Each structure stands twice: as structure tokens, then as C-alpha cells.
Amino acid sequence: MADVTPGNQNSDLVRRGYAVFNSGDKDTLTQMIDESCIWHSPGKSSFAGNYKGHEAIFGYFGRLGSETRGTFKSNLLNVTESEDGSVVAVHRDTGERNGKQMDVLCCIVFDIKNGKVMEGREYIYDLYAWDTFWA
């Protein structure tokens, strides 16, 4: 993988995806994420699991926002695209919930085909802190 310069189609899709995710623009996300997409979230919390399709994935995304009363944000730090079009995005997740604060580094590996996200696999740098926050 190499650093991406602006103009790479898949990395641009991911950059735009982070912006619309943080703004809560579900309509645009629906256009960007394929209906057959599978999303993988690690850990042992009630958020961990595999989500398939718009209803399940957007349900998961919605819980991130609702359980933090809208404070959950994924702040994009870096995007890298491979020759096969896969994209790795590194970001910082922050939020507040039940008197706890979260600030963890994460990355998502995106499989993109024909301009749509087909799979997203999250990797949390401090999975213990992530699980503790959602417990």
C-alpha cells in the first residue's frame, strides 16, 4: 500500500463516506454502501458482530450515535489505497457515554467494487478500551 494522492476513486469515496457518516447523512451513505455489504465490528461488547445489509449496518451506526447522545465521531487521519482498490482508513473515534469518555485509534479496511463499499472490517487499536466504553 502507498500513500494516496487526491483523485483516487476509492479513496475519495472513503473520504466522502467519513464526512457524511459524521454529519448523519444516511441517504448518501445508502448510495455509497452496497445493499449486500457486510460490516465487521470486533470485540466482546454488544456492538461486536457481523452486520449484513443496509438495515443491519445502519442500525449499528445508529446505535453508535444514539448511545452517545450524538457525541460519537470518527475523525479521519489517513487514507491509503492499494493497487487492487482496497482502502485502509485510520481514524480516531471519540464520544461520551454514561459518564465515560472514549478516544481510541481505529482503522477500517474497505473492499470496494464498482464504486460501492462491499465490506468494511474494523480494527480497534485498544480493543479493551473500546469494549469497556460500550459495556
Short mmCIF file of N, CA and C in Angstrom, two decimals:
data_model
loop_
_atom_site.label_atom_id
_atom_site.label_comp_id
_atom_site.label_asym_id
_atom_site.label_seq_id
_atom_site.Cartn_x
_atom_site.Cartn_y
_atom_site.Cartn_z
N MET A 1 0.84 -1.18 0.00
CA MET A 1 0.00 0.00 0.00
C MET A 1 0.89 1.24 0.00
N ALA A 2 0.37 2.27 -0.62
CA ALA A 2 1.12 3.50 -0.72
C ALA A 2 0.23 4.67 -0.34
N ASP A 3 0.86 5.78 0.02
CA ASP A 3 0.07 6.96 0.33
C ASP A 3 -0.74 7.36 -0.88
N VAL A 4 -1.92 7.86 -0.63
CA VAL A 4 -2.83 8.19 -1.71
C VAL A 4 -2.79 9.68 -1.98
N THR A 5 -2.82 10.01 -3.23
CA THR A 5 -2.97 11.41 -3.59
C THR A 5 -4.42 11.63 -3.98
N PRO A 6 -4.91 12.85 -3.82
CA PRO A 6 -6.31 13.12 -4.18
C PRO A 6 -6.56 12.70 -5.63
N GLY A 7 -7.74 12.17 -5.86
CA GLY A 7 -8.10 11.77 -7.21
C GLY A 7 -8.25 10.27 -7.38
N ASN A 8 -7.81 9.47 -6.41
CA ASN A 8 -8.03 8.03 -6.49
C ASN A 8 -9.47 7.77 -6.11
N GLN A 9 -10.19 7.13 -7.01
CA GLN A 9 -11.64 7.00 -6.87
C GLN A 9 -12.08 6.34 -5.57
N ASN A 10 -11.49 5.22 -5.20
CA ASN A 10 -11.93 4.52 -3.99
C ASN A 10 -11.56 5.27 -2.73
N SER A 11 -10.38 5.87 -2.70
CA SER A 11 -10.00 6.65 -1.51
C SER A 11 -10.88 7.89 -1.38
N ASP A 12 -11.25 8.48 -2.51
CA ASP A 12 -12.16 9.63 -2.46
C ASP A 12 -13.53 9.23 -1.91
N LEU A 13 -14.00 8.03 -2.29
CA LEU A 13 -15.28 7.52 -1.78
C LEU A 13 -15.21 7.37 -0.26
N VAL A 14 -14.11 6.83 0.25
CA VAL A 14 -13.96 6.64 1.69
C VAL A 14 -13.89 7.98 2.41
N ARG A 15 -13.12 8.91 1.87
CA ARG A 15 -13.05 10.25 2.49
C ARG A 15 -14.45 10.88 2.58
N ARG A 16 -15.18 10.81 1.49
CA ARG A 16 -16.53 11.35 1.48
C ARG A 16 -17.42 10.60 2.47
N GLY A 17 -17.24 9.29 2.57
CA GLY A 17 -18.02 8.48 3.49
C GLY A 17 -17.86 8.90 4.94
N TYR A 18 -16.63 9.21 5.34
CA TYR A 18 -16.40 9.69 6.71
C TYR A 18 -17.14 11.00 6.95
N ALA A 19 -17.08 11.90 5.99
CA ALA A 19 -17.75 13.19 6.15
C ALA A 19 -19.25 13.02 6.30
N VAL A 20 -19.86 12.18 5.45
CA VAL A 20 -21.31 12.03 5.54
C VAL A 20 -21.72 11.19 6.75
N PHE A 21 -20.86 10.25 7.17
CA PHE A 21 -21.14 9.50 8.41
C PHE A 21 -21.23 10.46 9.59
N ASN A 22 -20.23 11.33 9.72
CA ASN A 22 -20.19 12.26 10.85
C ASN A 22 -21.30 13.29 10.81
N SER A 23 -21.83 13.56 9.61
CA SER A 23 -22.94 14.52 9.52
C SER A 23 -24.30 13.83 9.65
N GLY A 24 -24.30 12.48 9.67
CA GLY A 24 -25.55 11.74 9.82
C GLY A 24 -26.36 11.64 8.54
N ASP A 25 -25.71 11.79 7.39
CA ASP A 25 -26.39 11.78 6.09
C ASP A 25 -26.60 10.33 5.62
N LYS A 26 -27.66 9.70 6.12
CA LYS A 26 -27.94 8.30 5.81
C LYS A 26 -28.26 8.10 4.33
N ASP A 27 -28.91 9.06 3.70
CA ASP A 27 -29.27 8.92 2.28
C ASP A 27 -28.03 8.77 1.41
N THR A 28 -27.02 9.59 1.66
CA THR A 28 -25.79 9.49 0.87
C THR A 28 -25.05 8.20 1.20
N LEU A 29 -25.01 7.81 2.48
CA LEU A 29 -24.38 6.54 2.84
C LEU A 29 -25.06 5.36 2.15
N THR A 30 -26.37 5.43 2.03
CA THR A 30 -27.12 4.36 1.37
C THR A 30 -26.68 4.20 -0.08
N GLN A 31 -26.34 5.30 -0.72
CA GLN A 31 -25.86 5.27 -2.11
C GLN A 31 -24.43 4.74 -2.19
N MET A 32 -23.65 4.93 -1.14
CA MET A 32 -22.23 4.56 -1.15
C MET A 32 -21.97 3.12 -0.72
N ILE A 33 -22.87 2.58 0.10
CA ILE A 33 -22.70 1.24 0.65
C ILE A 33 -23.66 0.29 -0.06
N ASP A 34 -23.13 -0.77 -0.63
CA ASP A 34 -23.95 -1.74 -1.34
C ASP A 34 -24.91 -2.44 -0.38
N GLU A 35 -26.09 -2.76 -0.86
CA GLU A 35 -27.09 -3.44 -0.02
C GLU A 35 -26.59 -4.78 0.50
N SER A 36 -25.68 -5.43 -0.22
CA SER A 36 -25.16 -6.74 0.21
C SER A 36 -23.90 -6.61 1.07
N CYS A 37 -23.53 -5.40 1.42
CA CYS A 37 -22.30 -5.16 2.21
C CYS A 37 -22.35 -5.91 3.55
N ILE A 38 -21.18 -6.35 3.97
CA ILE A 38 -21.01 -6.95 5.28
C ILE A 38 -20.05 -6.07 6.08
N TRP A 39 -20.44 -5.74 7.31
CA TRP A 39 -19.63 -4.89 8.19
C TRP A 39 -19.24 -5.71 9.41
N HIS A 40 -17.96 -5.71 9.73
CA HIS A 40 -17.44 -6.49 10.85
C HIS A 40 -16.97 -5.55 11.96
N SER A 41 -17.48 -5.74 13.16
CA SER A 41 -17.07 -4.96 14.32
C SER A 41 -16.51 -5.92 15.38
N PRO A 42 -15.27 -5.69 15.83
CA PRO A 42 -14.62 -6.63 16.74
C PRO A 42 -15.03 -6.44 18.19
N GLY A 43 -14.56 -7.33 19.03
CA GLY A 43 -14.70 -7.15 20.47
C GLY A 43 -15.70 -8.09 21.11
N LYS A 44 -16.04 -7.73 22.38
CA LYS A 44 -16.95 -8.55 23.18
C LYS A 44 -18.18 -7.77 23.62
N SER A 45 -18.26 -6.50 23.24
CA SER A 45 -19.41 -5.69 23.65
C SER A 45 -20.63 -6.07 22.83
N SER A 46 -21.75 -5.47 23.15
CA SER A 46 -22.97 -5.74 22.40
C SER A 46 -22.90 -5.19 20.97
N PHE A 47 -21.88 -4.41 20.68
CA PHE A 47 -21.69 -3.86 19.33
C PHE A 47 -20.92 -4.83 18.43
N ALA A 48 -20.22 -5.78 19.02
CA ALA A 48 -19.40 -6.71 18.25
C ALA A 48 -20.28 -7.61 17.40
N GLY A 49 -19.81 -7.88 16.20
CA GLY A 49 -20.54 -8.81 15.35
C GLY A 49 -20.40 -8.46 13.89
N ASN A 50 -21.11 -9.24 13.09
CA ASN A 50 -21.14 -9.04 11.64
C ASN A 50 -22.52 -8.54 11.26
N TYR A 51 -22.55 -7.46 10.51
CA TYR A 51 -23.79 -6.83 10.10
C TYR A 51 -23.88 -6.93 8.57
N LYS A 52 -25.01 -7.43 8.07
CA LYS A 52 -25.17 -7.59 6.63
C LYS A 52 -26.37 -6.80 6.14
N GLY A 53 -26.13 -5.97 5.14
CA GLY A 53 -27.19 -5.20 4.51
C GLY A 53 -27.42 -3.86 5.19
N HIS A 54 -28.13 -3.00 4.46
CA HIS A 54 -28.36 -1.64 4.94
C HIS A 54 -29.03 -1.60 6.31
N GLU A 55 -30.08 -2.37 6.49
CA GLU A 55 -30.83 -2.29 7.75
C GLU A 55 -29.93 -2.59 8.95
N ALA A 56 -29.15 -3.66 8.86
CA ALA A 56 -28.29 -4.05 9.98
C ALA A 56 -27.14 -3.07 10.18
N ILE A 57 -26.50 -2.67 9.08
CA ILE A 57 -25.35 -1.76 9.17
C ILE A 57 -25.79 -0.40 9.71
N PHE A 58 -26.88 0.13 9.17
CA PHE A 58 -27.34 1.44 9.64
C PHE A 58 -27.91 1.37 11.05
N GLY A 59 -28.41 0.22 11.44
CA GLY A 59 -28.82 0.02 12.83
C GLY A 59 -27.62 0.13 13.76
N TYR A 60 -26.52 -0.49 13.35
CA TYR A 60 -25.27 -0.42 14.12
C TYR A 60 -24.77 1.02 14.19
N PHE A 61 -24.69 1.68 13.04
CA PHE A 61 -24.24 3.08 13.02
C PHE A 61 -25.14 3.94 13.90
N GLY A 62 -26.45 3.71 13.82
CA GLY A 62 -27.39 4.49 14.62
C GLY A 62 -27.19 4.32 16.11
N ARG A 63 -26.87 3.10 16.52
CA ARG A 63 -26.60 2.85 17.95
C ARG A 63 -25.37 3.61 18.41
N LEU A 64 -24.35 3.69 17.56
CA LEU A 64 -23.14 4.45 17.95
C LEU A 64 -23.52 5.88 18.30
N GLY A 65 -24.40 6.46 17.51
CA GLY A 65 -24.83 7.83 17.77
C GLY A 65 -25.81 7.95 18.91
N SER A 66 -26.79 7.06 18.94
CA SER A 66 -27.83 7.20 19.97
C SER A 66 -27.31 6.90 21.36
N GLU A 67 -26.44 5.91 21.50
CA GLU A 67 -25.94 5.56 22.83
C GLU A 67 -24.90 6.54 23.36
N THR A 68 -24.45 7.45 22.49
CA THR A 68 -23.53 8.51 22.93
C THR A 68 -24.21 9.87 22.84
N ARG A 69 -25.51 9.85 22.65
CA ARG A 69 -26.28 11.09 22.52
C ARG A 69 -25.68 12.04 21.49
N GLY A 70 -25.26 11.45 20.37
CA GLY A 70 -24.75 12.24 19.26
C GLY A 70 -23.31 12.68 19.37
N THR A 71 -22.59 12.24 20.41
CA THR A 71 -21.20 12.69 20.57
C THR A 71 -20.20 11.81 19.83
N PHE A 72 -20.62 10.63 19.35
CA PHE A 72 -19.69 9.74 18.67
C PHE A 72 -19.25 10.35 17.34
N LYS A 73 -17.94 10.40 17.12
CA LYS A 73 -17.37 10.90 15.87
C LYS A 73 -16.19 10.03 15.48
N SER A 74 -16.04 9.83 14.18
CA SER A 74 -14.87 9.16 13.62
C SER A 74 -14.10 10.21 12.83
N ASN A 75 -12.97 10.63 13.38
CA ASN A 75 -12.17 11.70 12.78
C ASN A 75 -11.07 11.08 11.93
N LEU A 76 -11.19 11.21 10.62
CA LEU A 76 -10.29 10.60 9.66
C LEU A 76 -8.89 11.21 9.77
N LEU A 77 -7.88 10.32 9.83
CA LEU A 77 -6.49 10.75 9.93
C LEU A 77 -5.69 10.45 8.67
N ASN A 78 -5.92 9.29 8.06
CA ASN A 78 -5.13 8.89 6.90
C ASN A 78 -5.92 7.89 6.07
N VAL A 79 -5.73 7.95 4.77
CA VAL A 79 -6.35 7.02 3.84
C VAL A 79 -5.28 6.49 2.90
N THR A 80 -5.24 5.17 2.74
CA THR A 80 -4.27 4.52 1.87
C THR A 80 -5.02 3.55 0.97
N GLU A 81 -4.65 3.55 -0.32
CA GLU A 81 -5.31 2.68 -1.28
C GLU A 81 -4.30 1.75 -1.93
N SER A 82 -4.67 0.49 -2.06
CA SER A 82 -3.78 -0.48 -2.68
C SER A 82 -4.04 -0.55 -4.19
N GLU A 83 -3.18 -1.25 -4.87
CA GLU A 83 -3.33 -1.38 -6.32
C GLU A 83 -4.62 -2.10 -6.70
N ASP A 84 -5.13 -2.98 -5.83
CA ASP A 84 -6.37 -3.70 -6.14
C ASP A 84 -7.62 -2.89 -5.79
N GLY A 85 -7.43 -1.66 -5.29
CA GLY A 85 -8.56 -0.80 -4.97
C GLY A 85 -9.05 -0.87 -3.55
N SER A 86 -8.50 -1.78 -2.74
CA SER A 86 -8.85 -1.82 -1.32
C SER A 86 -8.35 -0.54 -0.66
N VAL A 87 -9.05 -0.11 0.36
CA VAL A 87 -8.69 1.13 1.05
C VAL A 87 -8.61 0.86 2.54
N VAL A 88 -7.56 1.41 3.17
CA VAL A 88 -7.43 1.37 4.62
C VAL A 88 -7.52 2.81 5.12
N ALA A 89 -8.44 3.04 6.04
CA ALA A 89 -8.61 4.37 6.63
C ALA A 89 -8.30 4.28 8.12
N VAL A 90 -7.43 5.16 8.59
CA VAL A 90 -7.10 5.26 10.00
C VAL A 90 -7.84 6.47 10.55
N HIS A 91 -8.50 6.27 11.69
CA HIS A 91 -9.27 7.36 12.28
C HIS A 91 -9.23 7.27 13.80
N ARG A 92 -9.71 8.33 14.43
CA ARG A 92 -9.82 8.40 15.89
C ARG A 92 -11.30 8.48 16.22
N ASP A 93 -11.78 7.51 17.00
CA ASP A 93 -13.16 7.51 17.48
C ASP A 93 -13.21 8.20 18.83
N THR A 94 -14.14 9.13 18.97
CA THR A 94 -14.34 9.81 20.25
C THR A 94 -15.83 9.82 20.57
N GLY A 95 -16.13 9.92 21.84
CA GLY A 95 -17.51 10.01 22.27
C GLY A 95 -17.61 10.01 23.79
N GLU A 96 -18.82 10.28 24.27
CA GLU A 96 -19.11 10.24 25.70
C GLU A 96 -20.35 9.39 25.91
N ARG A 97 -20.32 8.60 27.00
CA ARG A 97 -21.44 7.71 27.29
C ARG A 97 -21.43 7.36 28.77
N ASN A 98 -22.53 7.55 29.43
CA ASN A 98 -22.69 7.17 30.84
C ASN A 98 -21.52 7.66 31.71
N GLY A 99 -21.10 8.90 31.49
CA GLY A 99 -20.02 9.48 32.27
C GLY A 99 -18.62 9.04 31.85
N LYS A 100 -18.52 8.21 30.81
CA LYS A 100 -17.22 7.74 30.32
C LYS A 100 -16.87 8.47 29.03
N GLN A 101 -15.59 8.65 28.82
CA GLN A 101 -15.10 9.25 27.59
C GLN A 101 -14.30 8.22 26.82
N MET A 102 -14.43 8.26 25.50
CA MET A 102 -13.67 7.36 24.65
C MET A 102 -12.82 8.18 23.68
N ASP A 103 -11.60 7.72 23.48
CA ASP A 103 -10.70 8.31 22.50
C ASP A 103 -9.76 7.19 22.07
N VAL A 104 -10.11 6.49 20.98
CA VAL A 104 -9.34 5.34 20.53
C VAL A 104 -9.01 5.45 19.05
N LEU A 105 -7.82 4.97 18.70
CA LEU A 105 -7.44 4.89 17.29
C LEU A 105 -8.01 3.61 16.70
N CYS A 106 -8.44 3.70 15.47
CA CYS A 106 -9.05 2.58 14.77
C CYS A 106 -8.65 2.64 13.30
N CYS A 107 -8.88 1.53 12.62
CA CYS A 107 -8.80 1.56 11.17
C CYS A 107 -9.89 0.67 10.62
N ILE A 108 -10.26 0.95 9.40
CA ILE A 108 -11.24 0.12 8.69
C ILE A 108 -10.61 -0.25 7.35
N VAL A 109 -10.68 -1.52 7.02
CA VAL A 109 -10.28 -1.99 5.70
C VAL A 109 -11.55 -2.10 4.88
N PHE A 110 -11.60 -1.37 3.77
CA PHE A 110 -12.76 -1.33 2.90
C PHE A 110 -12.50 -2.13 1.63
N ASP A 111 -13.45 -2.98 1.28
CA ASP A 111 -13.44 -3.65 -0.02
C ASP A 111 -14.46 -2.90 -0.87
N ILE A 112 -14.00 -2.35 -1.98
CA ILE A 112 -14.86 -1.51 -2.81
C ILE A 112 -14.90 -2.09 -4.23
N LYS A 113 -16.09 -2.22 -4.75
CA LYS A 113 -16.30 -2.72 -6.11
C LYS A 113 -17.31 -1.82 -6.81
N ASN A 114 -16.99 -1.43 -8.02
CA ASN A 114 -17.91 -0.62 -8.84
C ASN A 114 -18.41 0.61 -8.10
N GLY A 115 -17.53 1.25 -7.34
CA GLY A 115 -17.88 2.49 -6.67
C GLY A 115 -18.74 2.35 -5.44
N LYS A 116 -18.85 1.12 -4.89
CA LYS A 116 -19.65 0.92 -3.68
C LYS A 116 -18.86 0.09 -2.67
N VAL A 117 -19.08 0.39 -1.38
CA VAL A 117 -18.45 -0.38 -0.31
C VAL A 117 -19.16 -1.73 -0.23
N MET A 118 -18.38 -2.80 -0.38
CA MET A 118 -18.90 -4.16 -0.32
C MET A 118 -18.65 -4.81 1.04
N GLU A 119 -17.59 -4.35 1.71
CA GLU A 119 -17.24 -4.90 3.02
C GLU A 119 -16.44 -3.86 3.79
N GLY A 120 -16.69 -3.79 5.09
CA GLY A 120 -15.92 -2.95 5.99
C GLY A 120 -15.50 -3.78 7.20
N ARG A 121 -14.22 -3.79 7.50
CA ARG A 121 -13.71 -4.57 8.63
C ARG A 121 -12.96 -3.62 9.56
N GLU A 122 -13.53 -3.43 10.76
CA GLU A 122 -12.95 -2.51 11.75
C GLU A 122 -11.85 -3.21 12.55
N TYR A 123 -10.80 -2.46 12.84
CA TYR A 123 -9.72 -2.90 13.73
C TYR A 123 -9.52 -1.79 14.76
N ILE A 124 -9.64 -2.14 16.04
CA ILE A 124 -9.52 -1.17 17.12
C ILE A 124 -8.15 -1.33 17.76
N TYR A 125 -7.39 -0.26 17.86
CA TYR A 125 -6.04 -0.34 18.41
C TYR A 125 -6.06 -0.76 19.87
N ASP A 126 -7.01 -0.25 20.65
CA ASP A 126 -7.15 -0.62 22.06
C ASP A 126 -8.54 -1.20 22.25
N LEU A 127 -8.66 -2.47 21.90
CA LEU A 127 -9.96 -3.13 21.93
C LEU A 127 -10.53 -3.19 23.35
N TYR A 128 -9.66 -3.28 24.35
CA TYR A 128 -10.11 -3.29 25.74
C TYR A 128 -10.82 -1.97 26.07
N ALA A 129 -10.24 -0.84 25.68
CA ALA A 129 -10.85 0.46 25.94
C ALA A 129 -12.18 0.59 25.19
N TRP A 130 -12.24 0.09 23.98
CA TRP A 130 -13.47 0.12 23.17
C TRP A 130 -14.57 -0.69 23.87
N ASP A 131 -14.25 -1.94 24.25
CA ASP A 131 -15.24 -2.79 24.92
C ASP A 131 -15.68 -2.21 26.25
N THR A 132 -14.75 -1.65 27.01
CA THR A 132 -15.08 -1.05 28.30
C THR A 132 -16.02 0.13 28.14
N PHE A 133 -15.78 0.93 27.12
CA PHE A 133 -16.64 2.09 26.86
C PHE A 133 -18.07 1.66 26.57
N TRP A 134 -18.26 0.61 25.80
CA TRP A 134 -19.60 0.17 25.40
C TRP A 134 -20.26 -0.77 26.41
N ALA A 135 -19.52 -1.16 27.46
CA ALA A 135 -20.09 -2.10 28.47
C ALA A 135 -21.16 -1.42 29.30
#
